[in-house]
Amino acid sequence: MAAEIHSRPQTARPILLNKIEGHTDAVNAAVLIPKEDGVITVSEDRTIRVWLKRDSGQYWPSIYHTVSSPCSCMSYHHDSRRIFIGQDNGAVVEFLISEDFNKMNHVKTYPAHQNRVSDMVFSLESEWVVSTGHDKSVSWMCTQSGSMLGRHYFTAWASCLQYDHETQHAFVGDYSGQITLLKLEKQTYSTITTLKGHEGSIAALWWDPIQRLLFSGAADHSVIMWDIGGRKGRTLLLQGHHERVQALRYLQLTRQLLSCSADGVMAVWNMDAQREEAPQWSDSDSCQKCEQPFFWNIKQMWDTKTLGLRQHHCRKCGKAVCGKCSSKRSTFPIMGFEFPVRVCDACFDTIKEEDRTALATFHEGKHNIAHMDMDPSRGLMVTCGSDRIVKIWDMTQVVGCSLATGFSPR
C-alpha cells in the first residue's frame, strides 16, 4: 500500500519519506494528523481513508469508509477529532474519529450546496462550517443545529476559501479571478471589499491571522501577497511557477511561503527579504521610450507615414514600450520575478548582478499537486493529486532548522 523511501540527497531539498498508493481515482485532499504518524485522505473514488504508519515503516489504512458521492475537500479539527467532508453532490458530511483512529462515526449531513463543494473550514469557536461550491455560493451552517445560517452568491464558481476565526471574516476566491472579503454573522453578512489582481481563476488561498497577510495562487501561474493588516493596499507579486498554483502555506515563524503548482513544482519563497511592489502598467498610444506609434494609433501612423508597432511593458518600470526598446530579459527577484522577464533597455542597465540573487528555491515533486498540507512542528509536508499518489516529505532542509527547534532565524 505504501513504499518507504530511504534516499538522502546531499543538497538542500525536500526528502521524499513515503509514497502512499491505493486510491483508484484522484486524491483531492490529504492532511497530516498532528502528533501522530498518520494521514487522512479523501478521493474522487468516494473513499475517506485514515492511514497510520506501521512498524514496517509503511502506511496502511486503519479506516476505509465509502460515501455516496465523490469527496472533493475536507476540514479536520484534531483536538475534537471532528472531520467534515465536502462532496460532489453539494453535501457536507461530519464524522467523529475515535481516539485510536480505527473507527469513524457519522454525525450529521449538511445540505450546504446544490453542486460540488470546492472548499470548507470548520470553526470550533463559532460552531460553524463555512463552505464554497460550484453553485457560485458561500454558505455557513450551524454545526449544533445543522441549520443554514446564511448564503452569498457570486457571479462565478467559488473555488477556495479562508476564514478568520476571531473576526468571522471569510475570503472567497472564484473562477473570475476575484477574491471577495465578507463579514459573516448569524442570518446576515456584509461585503467588505473585492480584491482584483489575478488574470486567471483563483485556485488557492492562505490567510495568516498573525501578520494579517492573505496569499493567493491562480491559474495565471502567479502568487500575490495582499497586506490586509497594513490597510494601504500593498501587494507583492511572486512569479516563478509555469503552471497553475494550486496549494499555499505560509510559515509565520520562518517568514517563508510554500507554493505548489499543477506540474509538481514546489517553491519556497523568502518573505523576510526586502521586496518591492511591481509597478502598474502604463497606458499609451506610442512607445514611451522612442515615441513610435502602436498599431492602433492610426493618426500618428498617418502623420509620420510609419507602420504601427506592438505594445509591450517593462516589468521593472511599467512603461509601455515597443519590442526594439525592450529587447533585454532579466530576473528581478526583489519584485518577485524569479525567471527572466521583459525589461526596457534603460532599466536593464540599472539592474546589478546582486539584484538578480534568487529569493526563492524551486523543487521537483514529480507528480501533479492538487493539495498540500504541512506540519511545521515536525517539518513534514504531504502532497496529493490526480495521479492517485500521496507523498510525504521531510522539508526541514528546505525551510530551515527553526521548524524543528522552534527558534526563529530573525
Short mmCIF file of C-alpha atoms in Angstrom, two decimals:
data_model
loop_
_atom_site.label_atom_id
_atom_site.label_comp_id
_atom_site.label_asym_id
_atom_site.label_seq_id
_atom_site.Cartn_x
_atom_site.Cartn_y
_atom_site.Cartn_z
CA MET A 1 0.00 0.00 0.00
CA ALA A 2 2.88 2.38 0.72
CA ALA A 3 6.59 2.37 -0.07
CA GLU A 4 9.24 3.74 2.26
CA ILE A 5 11.95 5.83 0.62
CA HIS A 6 15.46 5.85 2.05
CA SER A 7 17.27 8.30 -0.22
CA ARG A 8 19.30 11.04 1.47
CA PRO A 9 20.33 13.76 -1.01
CA GLN A 10 23.36 15.94 -0.33
CA THR A 11 21.80 19.26 -1.42
CA ALA A 12 19.11 21.16 0.50
CA ARG A 13 15.88 19.93 -0.99
CA PRO A 14 12.72 18.10 0.10
CA ILE A 15 13.34 14.49 1.09
CA LEU A 16 10.68 12.02 -0.01
CA LEU A 17 9.96 9.85 3.02
CA ASN A 18 6.95 7.82 1.89
CA LYS A 19 4.61 7.23 -1.01
CA ILE A 20 1.06 6.09 -0.28
CA GLU A 21 -0.75 4.30 -3.09
CA GLY A 22 -4.10 2.57 -3.21
CA HIS A 23 -6.68 5.11 -4.35
CA THR A 24 -8.41 4.36 -7.64
CA ASP A 25 -9.06 7.99 -8.59
CA ALA A 26 -7.69 11.48 -7.92
CA VAL A 27 -6.86 12.29 -4.30
CA ASN A 28 -8.39 15.72 -3.71
CA ALA A 29 -7.11 16.40 -0.19
CA ALA A 30 -4.65 14.97 2.32
CA VAL A 31 -3.86 16.20 5.83
CA LEU A 32 -1.23 15.16 8.34
CA ILE A 33 -2.57 14.07 11.73
CA PRO A 34 -0.81 16.20 14.40
CA LYS A 35 1.33 14.25 16.89
CA GLU A 36 0.65 11.02 15.00
CA ASP A 37 2.34 9.17 12.16
CA GLY A 38 -0.86 9.37 10.19
CA VAL A 39 -2.51 10.90 7.13
CA ILE A 40 -6.19 11.41 6.26
CA THR A 41 -7.12 11.37 2.56
CA VAL A 42 -10.32 11.96 0.60
CA SER A 43 -10.70 10.99 -3.01
CA GLU A 44 -12.77 11.13 -6.15
CA ASP A 45 -13.18 7.36 -5.64
CA ARG A 46 -15.72 8.20 -2.85
CA THR A 47 -13.46 6.99 -0.02
CA ILE A 48 -12.24 8.56 3.21
CA ARG A 49 -9.13 6.82 4.48
CA VAL A 50 -7.05 7.20 7.63
CA TRP A 51 -3.53 5.90 7.06
CA LEU A 52 -1.33 5.03 10.05
CA LYS A 53 2.36 4.19 9.89
CA ARG A 54 3.10 0.61 10.94
CA ASP A 55 6.27 -0.87 12.43
CA SER A 56 7.34 -1.84 8.91
CA GLY A 57 7.57 1.85 8.00
CA GLN A 58 4.66 1.60 5.61
CA TYR A 59 1.29 3.33 5.84
CA TRP A 60 -1.83 1.16 5.94
CA PRO A 61 -5.47 2.28 6.16
CA SER A 62 -6.91 1.92 9.67
CA ILE A 63 -10.18 3.47 8.42
CA TYR A 64 -11.61 2.88 4.95
CA HIS A 65 -15.03 4.49 4.61
CA THR A 66 -17.06 4.85 1.42
CA VAL A 67 -19.64 7.59 0.93
CA SER A 68 -22.37 8.12 -1.68
CA SER A 69 -20.62 10.79 -3.76
CA PRO A 70 -17.01 11.69 -4.71
CA CYS A 71 -15.15 13.54 -1.94
CA SER A 72 -13.93 16.95 -3.07
CA CYS A 73 -12.42 18.53 0.08
CA MET A 74 -12.19 18.24 3.86
CA SER A 75 -11.64 20.15 7.08
CA TYR A 76 -10.16 18.25 10.04
CA HIS A 77 -10.12 19.58 13.62
CA HIS A 78 -7.64 17.48 15.58
CA ASP A 79 -8.45 18.48 19.16
CA SER A 80 -12.08 17.40 18.78
CA ARG A 81 -11.27 14.75 16.09
CA ARG A 82 -14.19 16.08 14.03
CA ILE A 83 -13.84 15.82 10.27
CA PHE A 84 -16.03 17.47 7.64
CA ILE A 85 -16.11 16.10 4.09
CA GLY A 86 -17.29 18.11 1.09
CA GLN A 87 -18.86 16.08 -1.69
CA ASP A 88 -19.53 16.36 -5.40
CA ASN A 89 -23.30 16.33 -4.79
CA GLY A 90 -23.10 19.52 -2.69
CA ALA A 91 -23.43 17.90 0.74
CA VAL A 92 -21.06 18.33 3.68
CA VAL A 93 -20.80 15.25 5.93
CA GLU A 94 -19.50 15.36 9.51
CA PHE A 95 -17.82 12.39 11.20
CA LEU A 96 -16.22 11.82 14.60
CA ILE A 97 -12.97 9.82 14.61
CA SER A 98 -12.17 7.59 17.60
CA GLU A 99 -9.13 8.23 19.78
CA ASP A 100 -7.23 5.27 18.34
CA PHE A 101 -8.07 6.33 14.74
CA ASN A 102 -9.61 2.95 13.99
CA LYS A 103 -13.27 3.96 13.81
CA MET A 104 -15.32 6.82 12.40
CA ASN A 105 -18.96 7.59 13.24
CA HIS A 106 -21.37 9.67 11.19
CA VAL A 107 -22.64 12.79 12.99
CA LYS A 108 -24.57 14.97 10.54
CA THR A 109 -25.11 15.66 6.86
CA TYR A 110 -25.46 19.32 5.88
CA PRO A 111 -27.26 20.33 2.64
CA ALA A 112 -24.71 23.05 2.00
CA HIS A 113 -24.75 23.42 -1.81
CA GLN A 114 -26.55 22.46 -5.00
CA ASN A 115 -23.31 21.48 -6.71
CA ARG A 116 -19.77 20.32 -5.90
CA VAL A 117 -18.25 21.64 -2.65
CA SER A 118 -14.93 23.26 -3.54
CA ASP A 119 -13.55 24.17 -0.11
CA MET A 120 -14.57 24.45 3.53
CA VAL A 121 -13.47 25.47 7.02
CA PHE A 122 -14.81 24.31 10.38
CA SER A 123 -14.72 26.89 13.16
CA LEU A 124 -14.96 25.45 16.69
CA GLU A 125 -15.19 28.96 18.14
CA SER A 126 -18.45 29.78 16.38
CA GLU A 127 -19.57 26.16 15.76
CA TRP A 128 -19.92 26.96 12.07
CA VAL A 129 -18.91 25.10 8.95
CA VAL A 130 -18.25 27.60 6.15
CA SER A 131 -18.07 26.21 2.62
CA THR A 132 -17.84 27.28 -1.02
CA GLY A 133 -19.27 25.49 -4.02
CA HIS A 134 -19.67 25.29 -7.76
CA ASP A 135 -23.21 26.62 -7.31
CA LYS A 136 -21.43 30.01 -7.13
CA SER A 137 -22.07 30.45 -3.41
CA VAL A 138 -20.53 30.53 0.03
CA SER A 139 -22.68 29.17 2.84
CA TRP A 140 -22.28 28.99 6.61
CA MET A 141 -24.17 26.45 8.70
CA CYS A 142 -24.55 25.85 12.43
CA THR A 143 -22.93 22.56 13.45
CA GLN A 144 -25.07 22.34 16.60
CA SER A 145 -28.48 22.59 14.93
CA GLY A 146 -27.46 21.64 11.39
CA SER A 147 -29.39 24.63 10.03
CA MET A 148 -28.34 27.07 7.33
CA LEU A 149 -27.33 30.46 8.76
CA GLY A 150 -26.60 32.34 5.56
CA ARG A 151 -25.56 32.21 1.92
CA HIS A 152 -24.00 34.64 -0.55
CA TYR A 153 -23.90 34.19 -4.32
CA PHE A 154 -21.14 35.21 -6.73
CA THR A 155 -21.09 35.64 -10.49
CA ALA A 156 -18.66 32.73 -10.91
CA TRP A 157 -17.84 29.39 -9.29
CA ALA A 158 -16.48 29.86 -5.77
CA SER A 159 -13.24 27.89 -5.82
CA CYS A 160 -11.41 28.35 -2.50
CA LEU A 161 -11.84 29.73 0.99
CA GLN A 162 -10.01 31.07 4.02
CA TYR A 163 -11.63 32.12 7.29
CA ASP A 164 -10.54 34.32 10.19
CA HIS A 165 -11.93 32.58 13.27
CA GLU A 166 -11.58 35.60 15.55
CA THR A 167 -13.28 38.23 13.38
CA GLN A 168 -15.53 35.91 11.33
CA HIS A 169 -14.26 37.30 8.05
CA ALA A 170 -14.25 34.98 5.03
CA PHE A 171 -12.01 35.30 1.98
CA VAL A 172 -13.53 33.63 -1.09
CA GLY A 173 -11.66 33.15 -4.38
CA ASP A 174 -13.62 32.48 -7.56
CA TYR A 175 -13.16 31.44 -11.18
CA SER A 176 -13.31 35.03 -12.44
CA GLY A 177 -10.00 35.77 -10.67
CA GLN A 178 -11.51 37.86 -7.87
CA ILE A 179 -11.28 37.47 -4.09
CA THR A 180 -14.22 38.69 -2.04
CA LEU A 181 -13.91 39.60 1.64
CA LEU A 182 -17.13 39.02 3.61
CA LYS A 183 -18.03 39.65 7.23
CA LEU A 184 -20.24 36.74 8.29
CA GLU A 185 -22.84 36.95 11.02
CA LYS A 186 -25.85 34.87 12.06
CA GLN A 187 -28.55 35.24 9.42
CA THR A 188 -26.72 38.10 7.67
CA TYR A 189 -23.42 39.24 6.17
CA SER A 190 -21.74 42.28 4.65
CA THR A 191 -19.36 42.58 1.69
CA ILE A 192 -16.21 44.41 2.80
CA THR A 193 -14.17 44.59 -0.42
CA THR A 194 -13.17 42.77 -3.59
CA LEU A 195 -9.51 42.12 -4.40
CA LYS A 196 -8.57 42.14 -8.09
CA GLY A 197 -5.10 41.33 -9.38
CA HIS A 198 -5.06 37.88 -10.97
CA GLU A 199 -5.68 37.19 -14.65
CA GLY A 200 -6.91 33.65 -14.07
CA SER A 201 -9.16 31.71 -11.72
CA ILE A 202 -8.15 31.61 -8.05
CA ALA A 203 -7.03 28.10 -7.12
CA ALA A 204 -5.63 28.51 -3.59
CA LEU A 205 -5.75 30.92 -0.65
CA TRP A 206 -3.86 31.09 2.64
CA TRP A 207 -4.59 33.53 5.48
CA ASP A 208 -2.07 34.35 8.20
CA PRO A 209 -4.05 35.90 11.09
CA ILE A 210 -0.93 36.98 12.98
CA GLN A 211 0.61 39.24 10.34
CA ARG A 212 -2.79 39.64 8.64
CA LEU A 213 -1.46 38.63 5.24
CA LEU A 214 -3.50 36.91 2.54
CA PHE A 215 -1.77 34.84 -0.14
CA SER A 216 -3.49 33.78 -3.36
CA GLY A 217 -2.43 31.41 -6.13
CA ALA A 218 -4.12 31.28 -9.51
CA ALA A 219 -4.31 29.80 -12.99
CA ASP A 220 -2.15 32.70 -14.26
CA HIS A 221 0.81 30.88 -12.64
CA SER A 222 1.35 33.69 -10.12
CA VAL A 223 1.10 34.21 -6.37
CA ILE A 224 0.03 37.53 -4.83
CA MET A 225 0.56 38.61 -1.23
CA TRP A 226 -2.13 41.03 -0.03
CA ASP A 227 -1.19 43.08 3.04
CA ILE A 228 -4.64 43.23 4.62
CA GLY A 229 -3.41 44.41 8.02
CA GLY A 230 -1.40 47.32 6.57
CA ARG A 231 -4.59 48.92 5.19
CA LYS A 232 -2.59 50.62 2.42
CA GLY A 233 -3.42 48.28 -0.45
CA ARG A 234 0.13 46.92 -0.61
CA THR A 235 0.53 43.84 -2.79
CA LEU A 236 3.54 41.75 -3.79
CA LEU A 237 3.60 39.70 -6.99
CA LEU A 238 5.53 36.41 -6.99
CA GLN A 239 6.23 34.78 -10.36
CA GLY A 240 8.25 31.59 -10.59
CA HIS A 241 5.76 28.87 -11.47
CA HIS A 242 4.96 27.81 -15.03
CA GLU A 243 1.63 26.15 -14.26
CA ARG A 244 -1.49 26.75 -12.17
CA VAL A 245 -0.65 27.41 -8.49
CA GLN A 246 -2.89 25.01 -6.53
CA ALA A 247 -1.62 24.97 -2.93
CA LEU A 248 -0.17 27.53 -0.50
CA ARG A 249 1.15 27.57 3.06
CA TYR A 250 2.80 30.49 4.89
CA LEU A 251 5.22 29.64 7.69
CA GLN A 252 4.95 32.59 10.04
CA LEU A 253 7.88 31.54 12.23
CA THR A 254 10.45 31.49 9.41
CA ARG A 255 8.71 34.05 7.14
CA GLN A 256 8.60 31.60 4.25
CA LEU A 257 5.85 30.84 1.76
CA LEU A 258 5.41 27.40 0.23
CA SER A 259 3.56 27.13 -3.06
CA CYS A 260 2.84 24.09 -5.23
CA SER A 261 1.73 24.03 -8.85
CA ALA A 262 -0.02 21.54 -11.13
CA ASP A 263 3.26 20.49 -12.78
CA GLY A 264 4.61 19.27 -9.42
CA VAL A 265 6.94 22.19 -8.69
CA MET A 266 7.29 23.14 -5.02
CA ALA A 267 8.54 26.68 -4.39
CA VAL A 268 9.86 28.15 -1.14
CA TRP A 269 9.76 31.96 -1.10
CA ASN A 270 11.80 34.08 1.31
CA MET A 271 9.23 36.61 2.55
CA ASP A 272 11.63 38.06 5.12
CA ALA A 273 13.61 39.81 2.37
CA GLN A 274 13.00 43.42 1.41
CA ARG A 275 10.66 43.28 -1.57
CA GLU A 276 9.17 45.93 -3.84
CA GLU A 277 5.75 46.16 -5.43
CA ALA A 278 5.67 45.57 -9.17
CA PRO A 279 4.56 48.77 -10.96
CA GLN A 280 1.18 49.24 -12.60
CA TRP A 281 1.38 49.02 -16.37
CA SER A 282 1.08 52.37 -18.16
CA ASP A 283 -1.39 53.06 -20.96
CA SER A 284 -0.02 54.83 -24.01
CA ASP A 285 -0.70 55.16 -27.74
CA SER A 286 3.00 55.26 -28.53
CA CYS A 287 6.25 53.86 -27.14
CA GLN A 288 7.22 55.80 -24.03
CA LYS A 289 10.89 55.46 -24.98
CA CYS A 290 11.18 56.13 -28.73
CA GLU A 291 7.69 57.60 -29.26
CA GLN A 292 6.94 55.32 -32.23
CA PRO A 293 3.15 54.72 -32.59
CA PHE A 294 1.49 51.48 -31.58
CA PHE A 295 -0.58 49.76 -34.26
CA TRP A 296 -3.94 51.19 -33.11
CA ASN A 297 -2.66 54.79 -33.23
CA ILE A 298 -3.94 55.47 -36.76
CA LYS A 299 -3.48 59.25 -36.62
CA GLN A 300 0.21 59.19 -35.68
CA MET A 301 0.86 56.37 -38.18
CA TRP A 302 -0.70 58.52 -40.93
CA ASP A 303 1.09 61.71 -39.87
CA THR A 304 4.52 60.07 -39.63
CA LYS A 305 3.98 57.63 -42.53
CA THR A 306 5.16 54.70 -40.36
CA LEU A 307 3.79 51.29 -39.50
CA GLY A 308 2.41 50.78 -36.00
CA LEU A 309 4.27 48.61 -33.53
CA ARG A 310 3.11 46.06 -30.99
CA GLN A 311 2.88 47.25 -27.37
CA HIS A 312 4.88 45.60 -24.57
CA HIS A 313 5.52 46.58 -20.95
CA CYS A 314 8.71 46.78 -18.92
CA ARG A 315 8.24 44.71 -15.77
CA LYS A 316 10.54 46.99 -13.75
CA CYS A 317 9.18 50.47 -14.55
CA GLY A 318 5.80 49.56 -16.04
CA LYS A 319 6.18 51.80 -19.09
CA ALA A 320 4.57 50.92 -22.43
CA VAL A 321 7.41 50.17 -24.85
CA CYS A 322 7.96 48.65 -28.28
CA GLY A 323 9.90 45.47 -28.92
CA LYS A 324 13.04 47.30 -30.06
CA CYS A 325 13.21 49.31 -26.82
CA SER A 326 12.66 46.20 -24.66
CA SER A 327 14.85 43.58 -26.26
CA LYS A 328 16.51 42.53 -22.97
CA ARG A 329 15.37 39.96 -20.42
CA SER A 330 16.34 39.71 -16.75
CA THR A 331 15.30 38.17 -13.48
CA PHE A 332 14.41 40.70 -10.78
CA PRO A 333 13.55 38.75 -7.59
CA ILE A 334 13.05 41.87 -5.45
CA MET A 335 9.84 42.43 -7.46
CA GLY A 336 9.01 38.72 -7.47
CA PHE A 337 10.33 37.82 -10.95
CA GLU A 338 12.33 34.63 -10.41
CA PHE A 339 12.61 33.84 -14.14
CA PRO A 340 13.72 36.25 -16.93
CA VAL A 341 11.07 38.80 -17.90
CA ARG A 342 10.92 41.68 -20.38
CA VAL A 343 12.56 44.91 -19.24
CA CYS A 344 13.28 48.06 -21.21
CA ASP A 345 16.88 48.72 -22.18
CA ALA A 346 17.19 51.61 -19.72
CA CYS A 347 16.01 49.51 -16.76
CA PHE A 348 18.21 46.59 -17.81
CA ASP A 349 21.28 48.79 -17.43
CA THR A 350 20.29 49.69 -13.85
CA ILE A 351 19.95 46.06 -12.67
CA LYS A 352 23.07 44.98 -10.83
CA GLU A 353 24.26 41.39 -10.52
CA GLU A 354 23.32 41.30 -6.82
CA ASP A 355 19.78 42.38 -7.80
CA ARG A 356 19.47 39.06 -9.62
CA THR A 357 20.10 36.98 -6.48
CA ALA A 358 17.23 34.49 -6.15
CA LEU A 359 14.80 34.94 -3.25
CA ALA A 360 13.08 31.58 -3.83
CA THR A 361 14.06 27.96 -4.38
CA PHE A 362 12.22 25.52 -6.63
CA HIS A 363 11.99 21.76 -6.19
CA GLU A 364 10.51 18.97 -8.28
CA GLY A 365 7.73 16.94 -6.64
CA LYS A 366 7.43 14.67 -9.69
CA HIS A 367 3.66 14.41 -9.52
CA ASN A 368 0.63 16.61 -10.04
CA ILE A 369 -0.01 18.53 -6.80
CA ALA A 370 -3.65 19.48 -6.25
CA HIS A 371 -3.45 19.84 -2.46
CA MET A 372 -0.77 20.23 0.19
CA ASP A 373 -0.70 20.23 3.99
CA MET A 374 2.17 20.85 6.36
CA ASP A 375 3.02 20.21 10.00
CA PRO A 376 5.60 22.94 10.77
CA SER A 377 6.41 21.49 14.21
CA ARG A 378 7.82 18.36 12.56
CA GLY A 379 8.85 19.85 9.21
CA LEU A 380 6.62 17.38 7.37
CA MET A 381 4.59 18.06 4.25
CA VAL A 382 2.06 15.89 2.42
CA THR A 383 1.08 16.35 -1.24
CA CYS A 384 -1.56 14.66 -3.38
CA GLY A 385 -3.14 14.99 -6.79
CA SER A 386 -4.68 13.46 -9.87
CA ASP A 387 -2.03 10.73 -10.17
CA ARG A 388 -3.70 8.98 -7.16
CA ILE A 389 -0.43 9.08 -5.18
CA VAL A 390 0.12 10.70 -1.77
CA LYS A 391 3.68 11.75 -0.94
CA ILE A 392 5.10 12.62 2.49
CA TRP A 393 8.13 14.92 2.55
CA ASP A 394 10.76 15.97 5.06
CA MET A 395 11.05 19.75 4.48
CA THR A 396 13.49 20.62 7.28
CA GLN A 397 16.45 21.07 4.90
CA VAL A 398 14.43 23.47 2.74
CA VAL A 399 12.65 25.63 5.28
CA GLY A 400 15.39 25.70 7.91
CA CYS A 401 16.13 24.06 11.22
CA SER A 402 13.98 26.65 13.02
CA LEU A 403 10.94 24.47 12.38
CA ALA A 404 12.39 21.66 14.41
CA THR A 405 13.93 23.77 17.16
CA GLY A 406 11.19 26.33 17.50
CA PHE A 407 13.63 29.26 17.13
CA SER A 408 13.12 31.93 14.51
CA PRO A 409 16.11 32.83 12.31
CA ARG A 410 15.46 36.54 12.86
#
